[in-house]
Amino acid sequence: MQFSKHRPDSVTIARILSVCGELKSLMLGKEVHGQVLKKNFECIHFVSTEVVTLYGTCGAIDHAKSVFNAIPIKGSMTWTAIIEAYGYENRCQDAIALFDQMRSGGSNPNHFTFKVVLVICNQAGLVDDACRIINLMHHRYIIKASCRHPILQLAFNQQVGLQICDTKQILIL
C-alpha cells in the first residue's frame, strides 16, 4: 500500500490491527500502533478500541491498559475491549471490577459487554457475580438474552446444581 502511494485510512488501519490481533502478531501490531500515533488516528474511537483489543489478545495487558487509560472518552466497546483483555489473562476479578467501574462511571454496557463478562464469569466459576450480572442485564438494562446468554446461564446453573425449573425461571427473567 505504501509503495503504491496509497495511504491507509482509519478503517484500513483498524482492520489491520484486528488481523494482527487474530494472528497474535504483537510485533507487527506494535508497528501498526506506531502508524496510528503518527497519523493521529488514536483519537478515532474505533481505532483506539482496536489497539486495546490487539494488545489484549496478544497478552500485553499493560499496553492495553495504557492505551485504554489514554482514551479520554470511553464508549461501551472500549470498555468491553479492556474487560475482555483482562479475561484473556485470567484476571477475572479485575475484569469484573472494570465492569463495575464502567457502570459506576456512567457508561452503559451493551449486549457484547454482557456476553464478554458472562463468558469470563463462566470460565472462572464466578457464579455469584454471574447471577448479579444476569440480573442487571435483564432488570436494569433491559437487555434480552441472545442465543449465547442462555447457554452461559445453563452452564452456571449446572455448576451450582440448580434444578431445571430454576433454570427456566432465570431464562424467563
PDB file of C-alpha atoms in Angstrom:
ATOM      1  CA  MET A   1       0.000   0.000   0.000  1.00  0.00           C
ATOM      2  CA  GLN A   2       2.659   2.480   0.981  1.00  0.00           C
ATOM      3  CA  PHE A   3       4.827   1.595  -2.015  1.00  0.00           C
ATOM      4  CA  SER A   4       1.936   2.397  -4.353  1.00  0.00           C
ATOM      5  CA  LYS A   5       1.448   5.819  -2.739  1.00  0.00           C
ATOM      6  CA  HIS A   6      -1.923   4.754  -1.319  1.00  0.00           C
ATOM      7  CA  ARG A   7      -2.223   5.828   2.278  1.00  0.00           C
ATOM      8  CA  PRO A   8      -4.303   3.641   4.580  1.00  0.00           C
ATOM      9  CA  ASP A   9      -7.243   5.386   6.192  1.00  0.00           C
ATOM     10  CA  SER A  10      -8.547   4.795   9.711  1.00  0.00           C
ATOM     11  CA  VAL A  11     -10.832   1.939   8.613  1.00  0.00           C
ATOM     12  CA  THR A  12      -7.947   0.135   6.922  1.00  0.00           C
ATOM     13  CA  ILE A  13      -5.686   0.646   9.930  1.00  0.00           C
ATOM     14  CA  ALA A  14      -8.390  -0.671  12.289  1.00  0.00           C
ATOM     15  CA  ARG A  15      -8.802  -3.776  10.139  1.00  0.00           C
ATOM     16  CA  ILE A  16      -5.040  -4.357  10.026  1.00  0.00           C
ATOM     17  CA  LEU A  17      -4.941  -4.088  13.837  1.00  0.00           C
ATOM     18  CA  SER A  18      -7.751  -6.633  14.042  1.00  0.00           C
ATOM     19  CA  VAL A  19      -5.858  -9.067  11.806  1.00  0.00           C
ATOM     20  CA  CYS A  20      -2.679  -8.578  13.862  1.00  0.00           C
ATOM     21  CA  GLY A  21      -4.674  -9.495  16.960  1.00  0.00           C
ATOM     22  CA  GLU A  22      -6.222 -12.540  15.305  1.00  0.00           C
ATOM     23  CA  LEU A  23      -2.749 -13.701  14.284  1.00  0.00           C
ATOM     24  CA  LYS A  24      -1.332 -12.851  17.728  1.00  0.00           C
ATOM     25  CA  SER A  25       1.341 -10.814  15.963  1.00  0.00           C
ATOM     26  CA  LEU A  26       2.355  -8.404  18.703  1.00  0.00           C
ATOM     27  CA  MET A  27       5.446  -7.127  16.902  1.00  0.00           C
ATOM     28  CA  LEU A  28       3.539  -6.217  13.728  1.00  0.00           C
ATOM     29  CA  GLY A  29       0.707  -4.829  15.846  1.00  0.00           C
ATOM     30  CA  LYS A  30       3.126  -2.511  17.618  1.00  0.00           C
ATOM     31  CA  GLU A  31       4.344  -1.244  14.246  1.00  0.00           C
ATOM     32  CA  VAL A  32       0.776  -0.541  13.165  1.00  0.00           C
ATOM     33  CA  HIS A  33       0.130   1.156  16.515  1.00  0.00           C
ATOM     34  CA  GLY A  34       3.095   3.384  15.692  1.00  0.00           C
ATOM     35  CA  GLN A  35       1.356   4.324  12.442  1.00  0.00           C
ATOM     36  CA  VAL A  36      -1.813   5.063  14.412  1.00  0.00           C
ATOM     37  CA  LEU A  37       0.125   7.524  16.557  1.00  0.00           C
ATOM     38  CA  LYS A  38       1.969   9.008  13.582  1.00  0.00           C
ATOM     39  CA  LYS A  39      -1.294   9.644  11.714  1.00  0.00           C
ATOM     40  CA  ASN A  40      -3.157  10.843  14.837  1.00  0.00           C
ATOM     41  CA  PHE A  41      -5.704   8.046  14.432  1.00  0.00           C
ATOM     42  CA  GLU A  42      -5.703   7.347  18.185  1.00  0.00           C
ATOM     43  CA  CYS A  43      -8.420   9.986  18.578  1.00  0.00           C
ATOM     44  CA  ILE A  44     -10.732   7.895  16.384  1.00  0.00           C
ATOM     45  CA  HIS A  45     -12.783   5.773  18.751  1.00  0.00           C
ATOM     46  CA  PHE A  46     -12.907   2.510  16.787  1.00  0.00           C
ATOM     47  CA  VAL A  47      -9.175   2.655  16.029  1.00  0.00           C
ATOM     48  CA  SER A  48      -8.158   3.139  19.663  1.00  0.00           C
ATOM     49  CA  THR A  49     -10.527   0.324  20.639  1.00  0.00           C
ATOM     50  CA  GLU A  50      -8.809  -1.973  18.122  1.00  0.00           C
ATOM     51  CA  VAL A  51      -5.432  -1.075  19.642  1.00  0.00           C
ATOM     52  CA  VAL A  52      -6.723  -2.098  23.091  1.00  0.00           C
ATOM     53  CA  THR A  53      -8.128  -5.308  21.593  1.00  0.00           C
ATOM     54  CA  LEU A  54      -4.843  -6.056  19.817  1.00  0.00           C
ATOM     55  CA  TYR A  55      -2.791  -5.771  22.982  1.00  0.00           C
ATOM     56  CA  GLY A  56      -5.369  -7.737  24.950  1.00  0.00           C
ATOM     57  CA  THR A  57      -5.468 -10.655  22.525  1.00  0.00           C
ATOM     58  CA  CYS A  58      -1.670 -10.702  22.334  1.00  0.00           C
ATOM     59  CA  GLY A  59      -1.322 -10.880  26.123  1.00  0.00           C
ATOM     60  CA  ALA A  60       0.191  -7.411  26.517  1.00  0.00           C
ATOM     61  CA  ILE A  61      -2.223  -6.302  29.232  1.00  0.00           C
ATOM     62  CA  ASP A  62      -0.019  -3.430  30.412  1.00  0.00           C
ATOM     63  CA  HIS A  63      -0.002  -1.950  26.906  1.00  0.00           C
ATOM     64  CA  ALA A  64      -3.758  -2.488  26.613  1.00  0.00           C
ATOM     65  CA  LYS A  65      -4.355  -0.728  29.934  1.00  0.00           C
ATOM     66  CA  SER A  66      -2.015   2.129  28.996  1.00  0.00           C
ATOM     67  CA  VAL A  67      -3.830   2.751  25.704  1.00  0.00           C
ATOM     68  CA  PHE A  68      -7.193   2.404  27.450  1.00  0.00           C
ATOM     69  CA  ASN A  69      -6.208   4.949  30.111  1.00  0.00           C
ATOM     70  CA  ALA A  70      -5.150   7.434  27.409  1.00  0.00           C
ATOM     71  CA  ILE A  71      -8.574   7.369  25.746  1.00  0.00           C
ATOM     72  CA  PRO A  72     -10.422  10.452  27.014  1.00  0.00           C
ATOM     73  CA  ILE A  73     -13.993   9.333  26.297  1.00  0.00           C
ATOM     74  CA  LYS A  74     -14.570   5.621  26.612  1.00  0.00           C
ATOM     75  CA  GLY A  75     -17.550   4.011  24.923  1.00  0.00           C
ATOM     76  CA  SER A  76     -19.021   0.613  25.646  1.00  0.00           C
ATOM     77  CA  MET A  77     -16.860  -1.095  23.020  1.00  0.00           C
ATOM     78  CA  THR A  78     -13.678   0.365  24.527  1.00  0.00           C
ATOM     79  CA  TRP A  79     -14.727  -0.829  27.977  1.00  0.00           C
ATOM     80  CA  THR A  80     -15.621  -4.232  26.544  1.00  0.00           C
ATOM     81  CA  ALA A  81     -12.177  -4.479  24.904  1.00  0.00           C
ATOM     82  CA  ILE A  82     -10.298  -3.856  28.167  1.00  0.00           C
ATOM     83  CA  ILE A  83     -12.604  -6.150  30.158  1.00  0.00           C
ATOM     84  CA  GLU A  84     -12.021  -8.905  27.608  1.00  0.00           C
ATOM     85  CA  ALA A  85      -8.255  -8.255  27.716  1.00  0.00           C
ATOM     86  CA  TYR A  86      -8.266  -8.968  31.445  1.00  0.00           C
ATOM     87  CA  GLY A  87     -10.336 -12.079  30.793  1.00  0.00           C
ATOM     88  CA  TYR A  88      -7.733 -13.354  28.310  1.00  0.00           C
ATOM     89  CA  GLU A  89      -5.143 -13.048  31.063  1.00  0.00           C
ATOM     90  CA  ASN A  90      -7.380 -14.952  33.522  1.00  0.00           C
ATOM     91  CA  ARG A  91      -7.579 -11.846  35.677  1.00  0.00           C
ATOM     92  CA  CYS A  92     -11.281 -12.422  36.065  1.00  0.00           C
ATOM     93  CA  GLN A  93     -11.834 -10.489  39.298  1.00  0.00           C
ATOM     94  CA  ASP A  94     -10.093  -7.490  37.722  1.00  0.00           C
ATOM     95  CA  ALA A  95     -12.344  -7.839  34.668  1.00  0.00           C
ATOM     96  CA  ILE A  96     -15.463  -7.841  36.869  1.00  0.00           C
ATOM     97  CA  ALA A  97     -14.102  -4.824  38.773  1.00  0.00           C
ATOM     98  CA  LEU A  98     -13.648  -3.000  35.446  1.00  0.00           C
ATOM     99  CA  PHE A  99     -17.231  -3.877  34.515  1.00  0.00           C
ATOM    100  CA  ASP A 100     -18.409  -2.358  37.798  1.00  0.00           C
ATOM    101  CA  GLN A 101     -16.155   0.675  37.259  1.00  0.00           C
ATOM    102  CA  MET A 102     -17.654   1.107  33.795  1.00  0.00           C
ATOM    103  CA  ARG A 103     -21.147   1.172  35.221  1.00  0.00           C
ATOM    104  CA  SER A 104     -20.304   3.430  38.169  1.00  0.00           C
ATOM    105  CA  GLY A 105     -18.652   5.887  35.756  1.00  0.00           C
ATOM    106  CA  GLY A 106     -21.887   6.253  33.822  1.00  0.00           C
ATOM    107  CA  SER A 107     -21.159   4.057  30.801  1.00  0.00           C
ATOM    108  CA  ASN A 108     -23.847   1.580  29.870  1.00  0.00           C
ATOM    109  CA  PRO A 109     -22.835  -1.960  28.962  1.00  0.00           C
ATOM    110  CA  ASN A 110     -24.321  -3.359  25.768  1.00  0.00           C
ATOM    111  CA  HIS A 111     -25.096  -6.960  24.835  1.00  0.00           C
ATOM    112  CA  PHE A 112     -21.469  -7.500  23.713  1.00  0.00           C
ATOM    113  CA  THR A 113     -20.242  -6.346  27.114  1.00  0.00           C
ATOM    114  CA  PHE A 114     -22.615  -8.713  28.909  1.00  0.00           C
ATOM    115  CA  LYS A 115     -21.566 -11.616  26.694  1.00  0.00           C
ATOM    116  CA  VAL A 116     -17.869 -10.980  27.449  1.00  0.00           C
ATOM    117  CA  VAL A 117     -18.452 -10.600  31.192  1.00  0.00           C
ATOM    118  CA  LEU A 118     -20.625 -13.720  31.381  1.00  0.00           C
ATOM    119  CA  VAL A 119     -18.032 -15.763  29.475  1.00  0.00           C
ATOM    120  CA  ILE A 120     -15.385 -14.569  31.949  1.00  0.00           C
ATOM    121  CA  CYS A 121     -17.616 -15.469  34.908  1.00  0.00           C
ATOM    122  CA  ASN A 122     -18.324 -18.876  33.401  1.00  0.00           C
ATOM    123  CA  GLN A 123     -14.649 -19.660  32.797  1.00  0.00           C
ATOM    124  CA  ALA A 124     -13.710 -18.600  36.327  1.00  0.00           C
ATOM    125  CA  GLY A 125     -16.717 -20.197  38.023  1.00  0.00           C
ATOM    126  CA  LEU A 126     -17.858 -16.844  39.440  1.00  0.00           C
ATOM    127  CA  VAL A 127     -21.444 -17.913  39.980  1.00  0.00           C
ATOM    128  CA  ASP A 128     -22.463 -15.093  42.344  1.00  0.00           C
ATOM    129  CA  ASP A 129     -21.058 -12.447  40.016  1.00  0.00           C
ATOM    130  CA  ALA A 130     -22.738 -14.107  37.041  1.00  0.00           C
ATOM    131  CA  CYS A 131     -26.126 -14.135  38.772  1.00  0.00           C
ATOM    132  CA  ARG A 132     -25.720 -10.472  39.716  1.00  0.00           C
ATOM    133  CA  ILE A 133     -24.748  -9.579  36.149  1.00  0.00           C
ATOM    134  CA  ILE A 134     -27.588 -11.586  34.610  1.00  0.00           C
ATOM    135  CA  ASN A 135     -29.975  -9.768  36.944  1.00  0.00           C
ATOM    136  CA  LEU A 136     -28.516  -6.397  35.877  1.00  0.00           C
ATOM    137  CA  MET A 137     -28.777  -7.369  32.235  1.00  0.00           C
ATOM    138  CA  HIS A 138     -32.444  -8.291  32.493  1.00  0.00           C
ATOM    139  CA  HIS A 139     -33.744  -5.771  35.022  1.00  0.00           C
ATOM    140  CA  ARG A 140     -31.559  -2.662  34.963  1.00  0.00           C
ATOM    141  CA  TYR A 141     -30.510  -2.533  31.311  1.00  0.00           C
ATOM    142  CA  ILE A 142     -33.464  -4.460  29.857  1.00  0.00           C
ATOM    143  CA  ILE A 143     -31.248  -6.436  27.523  1.00  0.00           C
ATOM    144  CA  LYS A 144     -32.790  -9.634  26.295  1.00  0.00           C
ATOM    145  CA  ALA A 145     -30.561 -12.655  26.291  1.00  0.00           C
ATOM    146  CA  SER A 146     -29.060 -13.546  22.939  1.00  0.00           C
ATOM    147  CA  CYS A 147     -28.809 -17.163  21.875  1.00  0.00           C
ATOM    148  CA  ARG A 148     -25.426 -17.262  23.654  1.00  0.00           C
ATOM    149  CA  HIS A 149     -26.574 -15.900  27.023  1.00  0.00           C
ATOM    150  CA  PRO A 150     -28.954 -18.785  27.917  1.00  0.00           C
ATOM    151  CA  ILE A 151     -26.172 -21.284  27.259  1.00  0.00           C
ATOM    152  CA  LEU A 152     -23.982 -19.436  29.733  1.00  0.00           C
ATOM    153  CA  GLN A 153     -26.844 -19.261  32.210  1.00  0.00           C
ATOM    154  CA  LEU A 154     -27.404 -23.006  31.906  1.00  0.00           C
ATOM    155  CA  ALA A 155     -23.690 -23.643  32.454  1.00  0.00           C
ATOM    156  CA  PHE A 156     -23.812 -21.625  35.681  1.00  0.00           C
ATOM    157  CA  ASN A 157     -26.897 -23.470  36.798  1.00  0.00           C
ATOM    158  CA  GLN A 158     -25.149 -26.789  36.266  1.00  0.00           C
ATOM    159  CA  GLN A 159     -22.181 -25.592  38.316  1.00  0.00           C
ATOM    160  CA  VAL A 160     -24.360 -24.693  41.277  1.00  0.00           C
ATOM    161  CA  GLY A 161     -26.737 -27.639  40.869  1.00  0.00           C
ATOM    162  CA  LEU A 162     -29.964 -25.756  40.169  1.00  0.00           C
ATOM    163  CA  GLN A 163     -32.984 -27.736  39.092  1.00  0.00           C
ATOM    164  CA  ILE A 164     -34.478 -27.403  35.598  1.00  0.00           C
ATOM    165  CA  CYS A 165     -37.407 -25.328  36.915  1.00  0.00           C
ATOM    166  CA  ASP A 166     -34.943 -22.816  38.398  1.00  0.00           C
ATOM    167  CA  THR A 167     -33.192 -22.651  35.045  1.00  0.00           C
ATOM    168  CA  LYS A 168     -36.466 -21.866  33.282  1.00  0.00           C
ATOM    169  CA  GLN A 169     -37.147 -19.098  35.796  1.00  0.00           C
ATOM    170  CA  ILE A 170     -33.785 -17.480  35.119  1.00  0.00           C
ATOM    171  CA  LEU A 171     -34.278 -17.705  31.350  1.00  0.00           C
ATOM    172  CA  ILE A 172     -37.701 -16.046  31.632  1.00  0.00           C
ATOM    173  CA  LEU A 173     -36.291 -13.115  33.625  1.00  0.00           C
TER     174      LEU A 173
END
